[in-house]
XYZ file of C-alpha atoms in Angstrom:
169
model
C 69.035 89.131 119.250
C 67.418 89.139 115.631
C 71.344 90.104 114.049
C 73.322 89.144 111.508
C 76.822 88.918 111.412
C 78.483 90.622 108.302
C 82.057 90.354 108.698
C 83.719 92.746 105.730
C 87.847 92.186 104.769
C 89.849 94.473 106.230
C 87.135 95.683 108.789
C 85.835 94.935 112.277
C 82.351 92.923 112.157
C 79.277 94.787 112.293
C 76.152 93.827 113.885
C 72.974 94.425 111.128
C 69.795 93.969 112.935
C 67.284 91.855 110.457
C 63.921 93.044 109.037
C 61.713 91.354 111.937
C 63.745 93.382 114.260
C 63.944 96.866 111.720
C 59.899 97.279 111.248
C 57.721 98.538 114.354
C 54.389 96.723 115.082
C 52.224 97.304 111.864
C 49.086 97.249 114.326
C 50.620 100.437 115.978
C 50.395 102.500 112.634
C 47.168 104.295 111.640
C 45.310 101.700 109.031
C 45.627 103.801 106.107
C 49.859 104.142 106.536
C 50.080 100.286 106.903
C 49.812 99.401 103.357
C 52.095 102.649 102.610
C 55.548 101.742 104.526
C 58.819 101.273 103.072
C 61.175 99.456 105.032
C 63.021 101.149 107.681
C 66.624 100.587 109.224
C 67.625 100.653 112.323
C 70.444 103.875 112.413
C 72.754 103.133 115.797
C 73.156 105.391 118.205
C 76.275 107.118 119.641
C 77.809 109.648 121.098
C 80.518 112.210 118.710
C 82.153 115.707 118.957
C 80.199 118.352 117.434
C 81.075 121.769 116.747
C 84.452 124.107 115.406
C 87.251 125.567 117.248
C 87.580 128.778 116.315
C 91.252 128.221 114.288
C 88.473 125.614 111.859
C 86.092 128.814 111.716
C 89.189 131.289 110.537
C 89.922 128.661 107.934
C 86.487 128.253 106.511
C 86.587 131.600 106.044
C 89.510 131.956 104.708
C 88.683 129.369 102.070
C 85.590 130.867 101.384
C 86.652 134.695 100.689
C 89.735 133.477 99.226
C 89.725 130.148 96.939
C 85.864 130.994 96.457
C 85.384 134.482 96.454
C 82.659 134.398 98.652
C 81.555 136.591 101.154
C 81.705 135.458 104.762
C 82.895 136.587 108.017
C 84.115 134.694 111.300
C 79.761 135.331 112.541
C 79.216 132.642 110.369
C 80.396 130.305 112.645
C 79.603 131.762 115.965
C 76.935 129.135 116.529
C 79.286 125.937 115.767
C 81.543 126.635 118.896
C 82.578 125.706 120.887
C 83.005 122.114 120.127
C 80.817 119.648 122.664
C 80.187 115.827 123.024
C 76.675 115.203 121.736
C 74.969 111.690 122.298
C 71.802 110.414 119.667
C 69.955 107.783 120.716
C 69.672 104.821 117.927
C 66.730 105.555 115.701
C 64.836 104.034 112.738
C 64.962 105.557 108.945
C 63.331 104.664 105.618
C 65.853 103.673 103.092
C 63.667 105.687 100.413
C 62.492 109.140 100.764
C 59.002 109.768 101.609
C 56.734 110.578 99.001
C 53.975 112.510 98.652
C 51.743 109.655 98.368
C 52.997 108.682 101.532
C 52.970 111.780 103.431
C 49.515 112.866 101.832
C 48.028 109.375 102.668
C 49.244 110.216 106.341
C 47.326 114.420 105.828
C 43.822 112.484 104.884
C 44.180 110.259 107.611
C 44.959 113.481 109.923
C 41.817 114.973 108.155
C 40.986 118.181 106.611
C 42.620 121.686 107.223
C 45.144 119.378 110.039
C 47.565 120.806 107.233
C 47.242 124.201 109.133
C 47.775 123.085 112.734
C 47.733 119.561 113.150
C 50.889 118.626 113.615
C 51.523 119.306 117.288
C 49.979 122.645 116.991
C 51.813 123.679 114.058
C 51.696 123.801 110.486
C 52.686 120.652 109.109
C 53.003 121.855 105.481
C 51.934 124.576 103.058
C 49.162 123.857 99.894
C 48.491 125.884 97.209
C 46.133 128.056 98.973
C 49.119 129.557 100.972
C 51.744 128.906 98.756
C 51.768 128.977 94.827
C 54.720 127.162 94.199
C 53.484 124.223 96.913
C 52.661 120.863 94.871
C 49.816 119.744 96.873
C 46.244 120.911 96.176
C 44.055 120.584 98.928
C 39.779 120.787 97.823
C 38.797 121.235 101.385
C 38.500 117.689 101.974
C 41.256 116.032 100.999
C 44.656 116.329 100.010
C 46.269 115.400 96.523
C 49.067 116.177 93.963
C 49.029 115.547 90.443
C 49.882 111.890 89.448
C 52.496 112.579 87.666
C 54.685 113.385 90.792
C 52.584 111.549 93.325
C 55.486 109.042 94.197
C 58.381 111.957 94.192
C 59.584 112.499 97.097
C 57.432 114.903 99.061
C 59.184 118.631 99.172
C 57.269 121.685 101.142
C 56.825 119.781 104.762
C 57.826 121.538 108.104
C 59.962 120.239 110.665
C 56.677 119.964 112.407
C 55.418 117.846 109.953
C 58.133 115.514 109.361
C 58.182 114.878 113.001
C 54.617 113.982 113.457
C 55.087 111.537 110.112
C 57.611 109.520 111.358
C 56.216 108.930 114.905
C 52.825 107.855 113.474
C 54.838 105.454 111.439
């Protein structure tokens, strides 16, 4: 349905979905984001081991302290084990970073101060007010960054943030 067939030397063939089938209903994103979105690719799901045994731990840090001179103990990975079967559903991802035009379009659509709380109760990022090294200036109205670095890649957004991004888009 909506694939095409790319069939690589040497290598079993892969099914690509095509753009029709990549891009989510443009009526379902806010106005303002519609004329913002870069194209987005479908990333399959599946299910892979994740996690260290602790013999892969002992060797890390034996690496580390040893070939690196580094300072690190076996605590380091006490939250990797033990290793465990994880399944990720398939997903969507823009091929280019999101930039701050992008992500500051989606703030002024959210509306003033939303940078505090408004993403699912959370901050969604910090401005200059809170933080001095943050890029984006925010007049109590609206949010902006210089032009200079307005299609960089936005830097400085929470988890929280990010999240409530990519389902509006």
């Amino acid at each position: 349905p909506n694939l095409i067939q790319i069939e690589p030397s040497a290598t079993p063939t892969v099914a690509v979905p095509t753009t029709a089938a990549l891009i989510t209903s443009v009526s379902a994103v806010p106005e303002p984001l519609q004329g913002k979105l870069t194209e987005l690719r479908r990333v399959d799901g599946g299910t892979f081991l994740m996690g260290t045994t602790p013999q892969e731990v002992a060797a890390a840090v034996t690496e580390c302290t040893n070939v690196y001179q580094g300072v690190c103990t076996l605590a380091y990975g006490e939250d990797s084990s033990p290793p465990h079967q994880v399944t990720v559903d398939s997903f969507q991802m823009e091929v280019t970073e999101v930039t701050y035009d992008q992500f500051l379009t989606f703030m002024n659509w959210k509306g003033p101060n939303s940078h505090r709380n408004g993403c699912d109760g959370q901050p969604c990022m910090a401005t200059r007010a809170e933080d001095p090294n943050s890029n984006i200036i925010f007049d109590s109205a609206n949010y902006r960054v210089l032009d200079a670095i307005r299609n960089f890649p936005v830097v400085g957004v929470t988890w929280y943030g990010a999240s409530a991004y990519c389902r509006a888009i």
